Short mmCIF file of C-alpha atoms and ligand atoms in Angstrom, two decimals:
data_model
loop_
_atom_site.label_atom_id
_atom_site.label_comp_id
_atom_site.label_asym_id
_atom_site.label_seq_id
_atom_site.Cartn_x
_atom_site.Cartn_y
_atom_site.Cartn_z
CA UNK M 1 -4.19 -23.17 2.32
CA UNK M 2 -1.18 -22.11 4.26
CA UNK M 3 -0.54 -21.80 7.94
CA UNK M 4 1.69 -19.09 9.31
CA UNK M 5 5.00 -20.95 9.32
CA UNK M 6 6.75 -20.20 12.58
CA UNK M 7 10.16 -21.20 11.38
CA UNK M 8 11.69 -17.80 11.72
CA UNK M 9 12.12 -17.54 15.45
CA UNK M 10 14.10 -20.76 15.43
CA UNK M 11 16.33 -19.61 12.62
CA UNK M 12 17.83 -16.67 14.47
CA UNK M 13 19.73 -14.07 12.52
CA UNK M 14 19.96 -14.49 8.78
CA UNK M 15 23.29 -14.86 7.02
CA UNK M 16 24.97 -11.49 6.82
CA UNK M 17 23.32 -10.22 9.96
CA UNK M 18 25.71 -9.15 12.64
CA UNK M 19 26.17 -11.52 15.57
CA UNK M 20 28.09 -8.83 17.38
CA UNK M 21 26.14 -6.73 19.89
CA UNK M 22 28.80 -4.00 19.80
CA UNK M 23 28.58 -1.25 17.17
CA UNK M 24 30.99 -1.72 14.30
CA UNK M 25 33.06 1.20 15.40
CA UNK M 26 35.00 1.20 12.16
CA UNK M 27 31.93 2.67 10.54
CA UNK M 28 30.73 6.21 11.06
CA UNK M 29 27.44 5.32 9.41
CA UNK M 30 25.76 4.93 12.78
CA UNK M 31 26.62 8.39 14.09
CA UNK M 32 24.17 11.21 14.63
CA UNK M 33 26.41 13.42 12.50
CA UNK M 34 25.94 11.05 9.58
CA UNK M 35 22.14 11.15 9.98
CA UNK M 36 22.21 14.95 10.01
CA UNK M 37 24.45 15.00 6.95
CA UNK M 38 22.00 12.77 5.09
CA UNK M 39 19.18 15.18 5.94
CA UNK M 40 21.23 18.18 4.86
CA UNK M 41 21.89 16.57 1.47
CA UNK M 42 18.28 15.43 0.96
CA UNK M 43 16.57 17.20 -1.97
CA UNK M 44 13.12 16.19 -0.64
CA UNK M 45 13.66 17.42 2.92
CA UNK M 46 11.73 20.62 2.24
CA UNK M 47 8.43 18.71 1.87
CA UNK M 48 8.38 17.91 5.59
CA UNK M 49 7.12 21.43 6.35
CA UNK M 50 4.07 20.81 4.17
CA UNK M 51 2.78 18.20 6.64
CA UNK M 52 1.21 18.28 10.08
CA UNK M 53 3.51 16.06 12.11
CA UNK M 54 1.87 15.01 15.39
CA UNK M 55 3.72 17.06 18.00
CA UNK M 56 6.45 15.29 19.90
CA UNK M 57 6.29 12.13 17.83
CA UNK M 58 8.23 10.34 15.18
CA UNK M 59 5.51 9.03 12.90
CA UNK M 60 6.42 5.78 11.16
CA UNK M 61 2.90 4.56 10.41
CA UNK M 62 2.31 6.34 7.11
CA UNK M 63 1.95 2.93 5.45
CA UNK M 64 -1.25 2.52 7.45
CA UNK M 65 -2.53 6.09 7.63
CA UNK M 66 -0.58 8.87 5.97
CA UNK M 67 -0.43 12.31 7.58
CA UNK M 68 -2.34 15.41 6.59
CA UNK M 69 -0.56 17.94 4.39
CA UNK M 70 -1.39 21.63 4.23
CA UNK M 71 -2.17 21.04 0.56
CA UNK M 72 -4.76 18.34 1.33
CA UNK M 73 -6.22 20.50 4.06
CA UNK M 74 -6.59 23.40 1.62
CA UNK M 75 -8.38 21.36 -1.06
CA UNK M 76 -10.69 19.88 1.58
CA UNK M 77 -11.62 23.29 2.96
CA UNK M 78 -12.08 24.49 -0.58
CA UNK M 79 -14.51 21.62 -1.31
CA UNK M 80 -16.56 22.62 1.74
CA UNK M 81 -16.48 26.24 0.64
CA UNK M 82 -17.68 25.34 -2.84
CA UNK M 83 -20.52 23.26 -1.46
CA UNK M 84 -21.43 26.24 0.75
CA UNK M 85 -21.34 28.63 -2.19
CA UNK M 86 -22.56 26.54 -5.11
CA UNK M 87 -24.95 23.95 -3.69
CA UNK M 88 -25.92 21.59 -6.47
CA UNK M 89 -24.16 23.85 -8.96
CA UNK M 90 -20.90 22.30 -7.77
CA UNK M 91 -21.44 19.24 -9.98
CA UNK M 92 -20.44 21.34 -12.97
CA UNK M 93 -19.12 24.60 -11.53
CA UNK M 94 -16.81 23.47 -8.75
CA UNK M 95 -13.09 23.45 -9.40
CA UNK M 96 -12.64 20.69 -10.40
CA UNK M 97 -16.29 19.86 -11.22
CA UNK M 98 -17.62 17.09 -8.96
CA UNK M 99 -19.32 15.39 -11.90
CA UNK M 100 -16.00 14.27 -13.38
CA UNK M 101 -13.94 14.29 -10.19
CA UNK M 102 -13.10 10.58 -10.42
CA UNK M 103 -11.83 10.90 -13.98
CA UNK M 104 -9.85 14.09 -13.31
CA UNK M 105 -8.12 12.71 -10.25
CA UNK M 106 -7.56 9.42 -12.06
CA UNK M 107 -5.64 11.29 -14.75
CA UNK M 108 -3.48 12.94 -12.06
CA UNK M 109 -2.82 9.57 -10.43
CA UNK M 110 -2.05 7.73 -13.66
CA UNK M 111 1.64 8.75 -13.87
CA UNK M 112 2.25 7.17 -10.46
CA UNK M 113 1.25 3.75 -11.81
CA UNK M 114 2.40 4.02 -15.42
CA UNK M 115 -1.04 4.23 -16.99
CA UNK M 116 -2.84 6.39 -19.51
CA UNK M 117 -5.07 9.14 -18.04
CA UNK M 118 -8.27 7.30 -19.01
CA UNK M 119 -7.13 3.96 -17.55
CA UNK M 120 -7.28 5.16 -13.94
CA UNK M 121 -10.28 6.41 -12.03
CA UNK M 122 -10.52 7.53 -8.43
CA UNK M 123 -13.52 5.77 -6.93
CA UNK M 124 -14.61 3.39 -4.20
CA UNK M 125 -12.25 1.81 -1.71
CA UNK M 126 -9.79 -1.04 -1.99
CA UNK M 127 -12.06 -3.93 -1.13
CA UNK M 128 -15.06 -2.53 -3.00
CA UNK M 129 -12.95 -1.93 -6.09
CA UNK M 130 -11.50 -5.41 -5.74
CA UNK M 131 -15.02 -6.82 -5.75
CA UNK M 132 -15.98 -4.72 -8.77
CA UNK M 133 -12.92 -5.81 -10.73
CA UNK M 134 -12.98 -9.47 -9.75
CA UNK M 135 -16.70 -9.56 -10.58
CA UNK M 136 -15.66 -8.39 -14.05
CA UNK M 137 -12.52 -10.40 -14.71
CA UNK M 138 -13.27 -13.67 -12.90
CA UNK M 139 -15.16 -15.61 -15.55
CA UNK M 140 -14.96 -19.26 -14.52
CA UNK M 141 -15.70 -21.61 -17.40
CA UNK M 142 -15.32 -25.37 -17.78
CA UNK M 143 -12.20 -26.56 -15.98
CA UNK M 144 -10.96 -23.02 -15.43
CA UNK M 145 -12.47 -22.09 -12.08
CA UNK M 146 -9.61 -21.31 -9.73
CA UNK M 147 -8.32 -18.00 -8.43
CA UNK M 148 -4.64 -17.80 -7.44
CA UNK M 149 -3.71 -15.54 -4.51
CA UNK M 150 -1.13 -15.90 -1.72
CA UNK M 151 -1.09 -17.37 1.75
CA UNK M 152 0.23 -14.05 3.08
CA UNK M 153 -2.53 -11.90 1.59
CA UNK M 154 -4.28 -9.14 3.48
CA UNK M 155 -7.40 -10.82 4.92
CA UNK M 156 -9.93 -8.56 3.21
CA UNK M 157 -8.71 -9.73 -0.19
CA UNK M 158 -9.12 -13.37 0.81
CA UNK M 159 -12.65 -12.75 2.10
CA UNK M 160 -13.57 -10.96 -1.13
CA UNK M 161 -12.10 -13.64 -3.39
CA UNK M 162 -13.83 -16.40 -1.45
CA UNK M 163 -17.14 -14.61 -1.79
CA UNK M 164 -16.70 -14.00 -5.49
CA UNK M 165 -16.11 -17.73 -5.95
CA UNK M 166 -19.27 -18.51 -3.95
CA UNK M 167 -21.28 -16.03 -6.03
CA UNK M 168 -20.32 -18.09 -9.10
CA UNK M 169 -21.44 -21.30 -7.41
CA UNK M 170 -17.90 -22.42 -6.59
CA UNK M 171 -16.24 -23.58 -3.39
CA UNK M 172 -13.37 -21.44 -2.08
CA UNK M 173 -12.01 -24.55 -0.35
CA UNK M 174 -11.03 -25.95 -3.73
CA UNK M 175 -11.12 -22.94 -6.05
CA UNK M 176 -9.11 -20.42 -4.04
CA UNK M 177 -5.43 -21.34 -4.32
CA UNK M 178 -3.34 -19.52 -1.71
CA UNK M 179 0.27 -19.97 -2.73
CA UNK M 180 2.25 -20.91 0.37
CA UNK M 181 5.18 -18.95 1.71
CA UNK M 182 8.37 -20.95 2.19
CA UNK M 183 9.70 -18.79 5.01
CA UNK M 184 6.60 -17.20 6.53
CA UNK M 185 7.68 -13.80 5.22
CA UNK M 186 7.81 -13.83 1.47
CA UNK M 187 6.19 -15.61 -1.46
CA UNK M 188 8.41 -16.87 -4.28
CA UNK M 189 7.36 -15.66 -7.72
CA UNK M 190 8.32 -19.09 -9.10
CA UNK M 191 5.77 -20.71 -6.77
CA UNK M 192 3.07 -18.33 -7.96
CA UNK M 193 3.88 -19.03 -11.59
CA UNK M 194 3.85 -22.77 -10.87
CA UNK M 195 0.29 -22.37 -9.56
CA UNK M 196 -0.88 -20.82 -12.87
CA UNK M 197 -2.32 -24.06 -14.24
CA UNK M 198 -4.95 -24.49 -16.96
CA UNK M 199 -7.53 -24.64 -14.15
CA UNK M 200 -6.88 -21.01 -13.20
CA UNK M 201 -9.35 -18.35 -14.27
CA UNK M 202 -7.78 -15.38 -12.46
CA UNK M 203 -4.64 -14.33 -10.59
CA UNK M 204 -5.01 -11.63 -7.95
CA UNK M 205 -1.91 -10.63 -6.00
CA UNK M 206 -0.70 -7.92 -3.66
CA UNK M 207 2.05 -5.74 -5.13
CA UNK M 208 3.68 -5.45 -1.70
CA UNK M 209 2.95 -7.92 1.10
CA UNK M 210 1.47 -5.93 3.96
CA UNK M 211 3.44 -7.66 6.69
CA UNK M 212 6.97 -8.29 5.42
CA UNK M 213 7.00 -5.50 2.85
CA UNK M 214 8.14 -7.83 0.04
CA UNK M 215 7.61 -6.23 -3.38
CA UNK M 216 6.61 -8.85 -5.92
CA UNK M 217 7.99 -8.80 -9.46
CA UNK M 218 4.81 -7.51 -11.10
CA UNK M 219 6.30 -7.44 -14.60
CA UNK M 220 7.42 -11.06 -14.53
CA UNK M 221 4.16 -12.27 -12.97
CA UNK M 222 2.08 -10.36 -15.51
CA UNK M 223 4.15 -11.81 -18.37
CA UNK M 224 3.72 -15.34 -17.02
CA UNK M 225 -0.05 -14.89 -16.64
CA UNK M 226 -0.42 -13.45 -20.14
CA UNK M 227 1.53 -16.35 -21.66
CA UNK M 228 -0.99 -18.68 -20.08
CA UNK M 229 -3.99 -16.60 -21.07
CA UNK M 230 -4.95 -15.87 -17.46
CA UNK M 231 -6.14 -12.37 -16.46
CA UNK M 232 -4.03 -10.88 -13.67
CA UNK M 233 -4.79 -8.05 -11.27
CA UNK M 234 -2.94 -6.47 -8.36
CA UNK M 235 -3.94 -4.97 -5.04
CA UNK M 236 -1.54 -2.04 -4.78
CA UNK M 237 -2.73 -0.67 -1.43
CA UNK M 238 0.83 -0.98 -0.12
CA UNK M 239 2.59 0.42 -3.15
CA UNK M 240 0.46 3.24 -4.57
CA UNK M 241 2.39 6.40 -3.80
CA UNK M 242 5.42 4.47 -2.57
CA UNK M 243 6.61 2.39 -5.52
CA UNK M 244 6.33 3.53 -9.14
CA UNK M 245 4.58 1.05 -11.41
CA UNK M 246 4.41 0.56 -15.19
CA UNK M 247 1.02 -1.10 -15.52
CA UNK M 248 0.69 -0.46 -19.26
CA UNK M 249 4.18 -1.58 -20.10
CA UNK M 250 3.76 -4.75 -18.03
CA UNK M 251 0.38 -5.44 -19.58
CA UNK M 252 -1.43 -6.15 -16.33
CA UNK M 253 -5.20 -6.38 -16.66
CA UNK M 254 -6.41 -4.42 -13.65
CA UNK M 255 -5.43 -3.04 -10.25
CA UNK M 256 -6.90 -1.28 -7.24
CA UNK M 257 -5.54 0.58 -4.23
CA UNK M 258 -6.42 2.95 -1.43
CA UNK M 259 -5.34 6.55 -0.93
CA UNK M 260 -5.16 6.74 2.85
CA UNK M 261 -1.80 4.96 3.17
CA UNK M 262 1.15 6.36 1.19
CA UNK M 263 -1.08 8.74 -0.77
CA UNK M 264 -1.90 10.72 2.40
CA UNK M 265 -5.52 11.49 1.50
CA UNK M 266 -6.96 10.82 4.95
CA UNK M 267 -8.85 8.11 6.85
CA UNK M 268 -11.34 6.34 4.60
CA UNK M 269 -10.53 8.54 1.62
CA UNK M 270 -11.45 7.35 -1.85
CA UNK M 271 -9.36 4.68 -3.57
CA UNK M 272 -8.42 4.13 -7.17
CA UNK M 273 -8.57 1.50 -9.85
CA UNK M 274 -6.88 0.76 -13.15
CA UNK M 275 -8.27 -1.10 -16.13
CA UNK M 276 -5.99 -1.79 -19.08
CA UNK M 277 -7.36 -0.16 -22.21
CA UNK M 278 -7.66 -3.49 -24.02
CA UNK M 279 -10.62 -4.11 -21.70
CA UNK M 280 -12.40 -0.85 -22.38
CA UNK M 281 -15.98 -1.61 -23.38
CA UNK M 282 -16.18 -4.72 -21.18
CA UNK M 283 -19.35 -4.60 -19.11
CA UNK M 284 -18.40 -4.03 -15.45
CA UNK M 285 -19.37 -6.80 -13.04
CA UNK M 286 -20.93 -4.32 -10.61
CA UNK M 287 -22.46 -1.65 -12.80
CA UNK M 288 -23.93 1.61 -11.51
CA UNK M 289 -25.04 4.87 -13.04
CA UNK M 290 -21.77 6.65 -12.27
CA UNK M 291 -20.07 4.38 -14.81
CA UNK M 292 -22.40 5.50 -17.57
CA UNK M 293 -21.26 7.56 -20.55
CA UNK M 294 -20.98 10.99 -18.95
CA UNK M 295 -22.76 12.95 -21.70
CA UNK M 296 -25.79 10.67 -21.52
CA UNK M 297 -25.85 9.75 -17.83
CA UNK M 298 -28.69 12.18 -17.17
CA UNK M 299 -30.76 10.82 -20.06
CA UNK M 300 -31.74 8.30 -17.39
CA UNK M 301 -32.14 5.44 -19.87
CA UNK M 302 -32.36 1.83 -18.69
CA UNK M 303 -30.06 0.32 -21.31
CA UNK M 304 -26.35 0.23 -20.36
CA UNK M 305 -23.93 2.46 -22.16
CA UNK M 306 -20.69 2.41 -20.20
CA UNK M 307 -18.13 5.19 -20.19
CA UNK M 308 -15.32 4.69 -22.68
CA UNK M 309 -12.50 4.30 -20.13
CA UNK M 310 -11.87 3.00 -16.63
CA UNK M 311 -14.58 5.44 -15.51
CA UNK M 312 -17.08 2.72 -16.45
CA UNK M 313 -16.09 0.86 -13.26
CA UNK M 314 -17.44 3.63 -11.01
CA UNK M 315 -20.64 2.60 -9.29
CA UNK M 316 -21.99 5.48 -7.21
CA UNK M 317 -21.94 9.21 -6.76
CA UNK M 318 -18.41 10.11 -5.59
CA UNK M 319 -18.00 11.11 -1.93
CA UNK M 320 -16.71 14.54 -2.83
CA UNK M 321 -15.58 15.50 0.67
CA UNK M 322 -13.61 12.27 1.06
CA UNK M 323 -12.02 12.77 -2.35
CA UNK M 324 -11.02 16.40 -1.86
CA UNK M 325 -7.83 15.77 0.17
CA UNK M 326 -6.42 13.58 -2.60
CA UNK M 327 -6.34 16.55 -4.98
CA UNK M 328 -4.01 18.51 -2.69
CA UNK M 329 -1.95 15.44 -1.92
CA UNK M 330 -1.44 14.58 -5.59
CA UNK M 331 -0.03 18.06 -6.19
CA UNK M 332 2.73 17.18 -3.76
CA UNK M 333 3.42 13.93 -5.60
CA UNK M 334 3.58 15.79 -8.90
CA UNK M 335 6.12 18.21 -7.42
CA UNK M 336 8.25 15.62 -5.65
CA UNK M 337 8.08 12.97 -8.40
CA UNK M 338 7.39 9.32 -7.67
CA UNK M 339 10.86 8.24 -8.85
CA UNK M 340 12.61 10.61 -6.47
CA UNK M 341 10.30 9.50 -3.66
CA UNK M 342 11.08 5.86 -4.38
CA UNK M 343 14.82 6.56 -4.43
CA UNK M 344 14.65 8.24 -1.01
CA UNK M 345 12.34 5.56 0.36
CA UNK M 346 14.84 2.86 -0.58
CA UNK M 347 17.72 4.84 0.88
CA UNK M 348 15.76 5.32 4.10
CA UNK M 349 14.60 1.72 4.49
CA UNK M 350 18.15 0.61 3.64
CA UNK M 351 19.56 3.03 6.20
CA UNK M 352 17.20 1.76 8.89
CA UNK M 353 18.09 -1.87 8.12
CA UNK M 354 21.79 -0.96 8.21
CA UNK M 355 21.41 0.79 11.57
CA UNK M 356 19.59 -2.19 13.02
CA UNK M 357 22.33 -4.56 11.96
CA UNK M 358 25.31 -2.28 12.64
CA UNK M 359 24.07 -1.39 16.12
CA UNK M 360 23.91 -5.09 16.89
CA UNK M 361 20.14 -5.24 17.31
CA UNK M 362 19.96 -8.56 15.49
CA UNK M 363 22.28 -10.21 18.02
CA UNK M 364 20.43 -13.04 19.81
CA UNK M 365 20.45 -11.25 23.18
CA UNK M 366 18.70 -8.23 21.64
CA UNK M 367 16.55 -10.37 19.41
CA UNK M 368 15.37 -8.36 16.43
CA UNK M 369 15.06 -10.03 13.03
CA UNK M 370 14.69 -8.26 9.74
CA UNK M 371 11.69 -9.66 7.88
CA UNK M 372 11.94 -7.41 4.83
CA UNK M 373 13.95 -8.48 1.78
CA UNK M 374 17.43 -6.89 1.70
CA UNK M 375 17.35 -6.62 -2.08
CA UNK M 376 15.98 -3.12 -2.84
CA UNK M 377 14.21 -4.45 -5.94
CA UNK M 378 12.15 -6.71 -3.68
CA UNK M 379 11.37 -4.13 -0.98
CA UNK M 380 8.25 -1.98 -0.69
CA UNK M 381 8.00 1.09 1.51
CA UNK M 382 8.33 -0.26 5.02
CA UNK M 383 10.69 -2.30 7.17
CA UNK M 384 9.31 -5.30 9.03
CA UNK M 385 11.22 -5.75 12.23
CA UNK M 386 10.36 -8.99 13.98
CA UNK M 387 10.75 -9.65 17.67
CA UNK M 388 9.20 -12.24 19.98
CA UNK M 389 8.14 -9.33 22.23
CA UNK M 390 6.93 -7.29 19.25
CA UNK M 391 3.63 -6.17 20.78
CA UNK M 392 5.32 -4.95 23.98
CA UNK M 393 8.04 -3.18 22.01
CA UNK M 394 5.43 -1.46 19.86
CA UNK M 395 3.79 -0.08 23.01
CA UNK M 396 7.11 0.92 24.53
CA UNK M 397 7.94 2.81 21.34
CA UNK M 398 4.63 4.66 21.48
CA UNK M 399 5.31 5.62 25.10
CA UNK M 400 8.59 7.11 23.84
CA UNK M 401 6.82 9.08 21.11
CA UNK M 402 7.44 6.77 18.16
CA UNK M 403 4.42 5.56 16.19
CA UNK M 404 5.00 2.17 14.54
CA UNK M 405 2.38 -0.48 14.09
CA UNK M 406 2.25 -4.11 15.03
CA UNK M 407 1.05 -7.08 13.02
CA UNK M 408 0.72 -10.42 14.78
CA UNK M 409 2.49 -12.55 15.62
CA UNK M 410 5.74 -10.61 15.89
CA UNK M 411 6.07 -7.88 13.26
CA UNK M 412 6.76 -4.24 14.11
CA UNK M 413 6.28 -2.25 10.92
CA UNK M 414 8.34 0.91 10.52
CA UNK M 415 7.61 3.05 7.47
CA UNK M 416 9.90 5.97 6.73
CA UNK M 417 7.81 8.27 4.52
CA UNK M 418 10.12 10.14 2.15
CA UNK M 419 7.88 13.23 2.20
CA UNK M 420 8.10 13.74 5.94
CA UNK M 421 10.45 11.32 7.72
CA UNK M 422 13.99 12.51 8.33
CA UNK M 423 17.13 10.40 8.57
CA UNK M 424 17.59 11.82 12.04
CA UNK M 425 14.18 10.40 12.99
CA UNK M 426 15.39 6.97 11.91
CA UNK M 427 18.65 7.32 13.77
CA UNK M 428 16.74 8.16 16.97
CA UNK M 429 14.35 5.25 16.47
CA UNK M 430 17.21 2.77 16.03
CA UNK M 431 18.69 3.94 19.34
CA UNK M 432 15.32 3.60 21.06
CA UNK M 433 14.82 0.10 19.67
CA UNK M 434 18.04 -0.87 21.41
CA UNK M 435 17.37 1.02 24.67
CA UNK M 436 13.92 -0.48 25.08
CA UNK M 437 15.43 -3.96 25.11
CA UNK M 438 18.64 -3.23 26.99
CA UNK M 439 16.89 -1.46 29.86
CA UNK M 440 14.09 -4.05 29.96
CA UNK M 441 11.64 -1.18 29.48
CA UNK M 442 9.46 -3.23 27.12
CA UNK M 443 8.55 -5.62 29.95
CA UNK M 444 6.43 -2.91 31.55
CA UNK M 445 3.94 -3.14 28.67
CA UNK M 446 1.24 -5.67 27.96
CA UNK M 447 1.35 -8.33 25.27
CA UNK M 448 -1.31 -8.85 22.61
CA UNK M 449 -2.61 -6.34 20.13
CA UNK M 450 -4.90 -3.33 20.47
CA UNK M 451 -8.40 -3.14 18.94
CA UNK M 452 -6.92 -1.14 16.08
CA UNK M 453 -3.27 -2.12 15.76
C1 PLP N 1 -5.00 -1.59 3.48
C2 PLP N 1 -5.37 -2.73 2.62
C3 PLP N 1 -6.70 -3.03 2.36
C4 PLP N 1 -7.80 -2.25 3.04
O1 PLP N 1 -8.97 -2.33 2.35
P1 PLP N 1 -10.11 -1.22 2.50
O2 PLP N 1 -11.16 -1.75 1.63
O3 PLP N 1 -9.50 0.08 2.04
O4 PLP N 1 -10.50 -1.13 3.93
C5 PLP N 1 -6.99 -4.08 1.49
N1 PLP N 1 -5.99 -4.80 0.92
C6 PLP N 1 -4.69 -4.54 1.18
C7 PLP N 1 -3.62 -5.35 0.53
C8 PLP N 1 -4.35 -3.51 2.03
O5 PLP N 1 -3.06 -3.25 2.30
#
């Protein structure tokens, strides 16, 4: 088990970070004109009008709850309308029919994660899907009883893994291996691979660490696990809709994610899961009638005949109204293209990091630290800006109309969303980050986190 290593605040700026509080005037990259030029040249800028941006705010929390699009609104209203008009007939007559909604939306989502249409199903929520998949793929036997995860995991995943171990009569204290971070921000792939011993029955990792935004090398980790004969799954809550994946090509066994973060399908909307086709036919660990062979589901037989694809991992009747926004949202992703979105996301997070360093915000007297890897290949969709007064700064930003979020002990997360965040937004935020410190404005706000941070 790992503690939260507090080595960072003592380390000060990292190599390559500016020690100079003055702007590097040689560069015009920090000017407002440059921000506006980037927006003018942005081929995805037009998507901003498709979203409801909270008035008077710069919204940088789309990694926690994405904004509503007109498209998602339309498909939601349409679902209500069809319920009104069709009643129970909607199971087969709605567009798309509710009976196969999970499969249909799964096929639309599959290109975002590099999967076949029948390997993805829209169902459940992240933690529930994690339980369903771990209950299937965690098969402790003999000496192989351990699950490998990381010391920087999202807590829900750790709770779920611990419980799954207990359900198999194990002890999470010895069977749950949380690979330690060396710097408190990131987890080294080599350390994860080193933990893949012959006592390991399952590896379950985040694709992107929720706090620092580190993107793990999924391909390399999957290859290492396969070499050792260990099933490997990923929680992609922080990458689905932000980072393209190639699940099939990488040969990962399973994955799950939510759709309320980068996929913009609304609070508590339905998540997704992936099962590699080599596991089709495996009996799901948490079976339910919605995973039954669709043609025979209403035969109401008591013997199990699972659906042929990932649909077998559905448990219950889909919450149609909570699924409806995803249909509209996925149309936007199909139009914009996940590769173009990723390219803009990297340019935007890179631009924000550059502004922070070039404007001197990482100088000791200003005190910001960049917690996100500089290497674009190791960066997810958000920038983790650390500051000892992070909670106060988060509140000061909100008072100035910027919506970030805060993760203890010191991380301000800023997520430029390529569908609706402009470069000019980021330029303004960088200036505010500096003003809030220089004027002492942040001291007017309380420390500690809110009930929902
Ligand atoms: C957001 C997130 C969750 C949330 O789980 P829910 O079951 O959707 O509430 C779980 N795991 C990770 C890694 C997340 O980022």
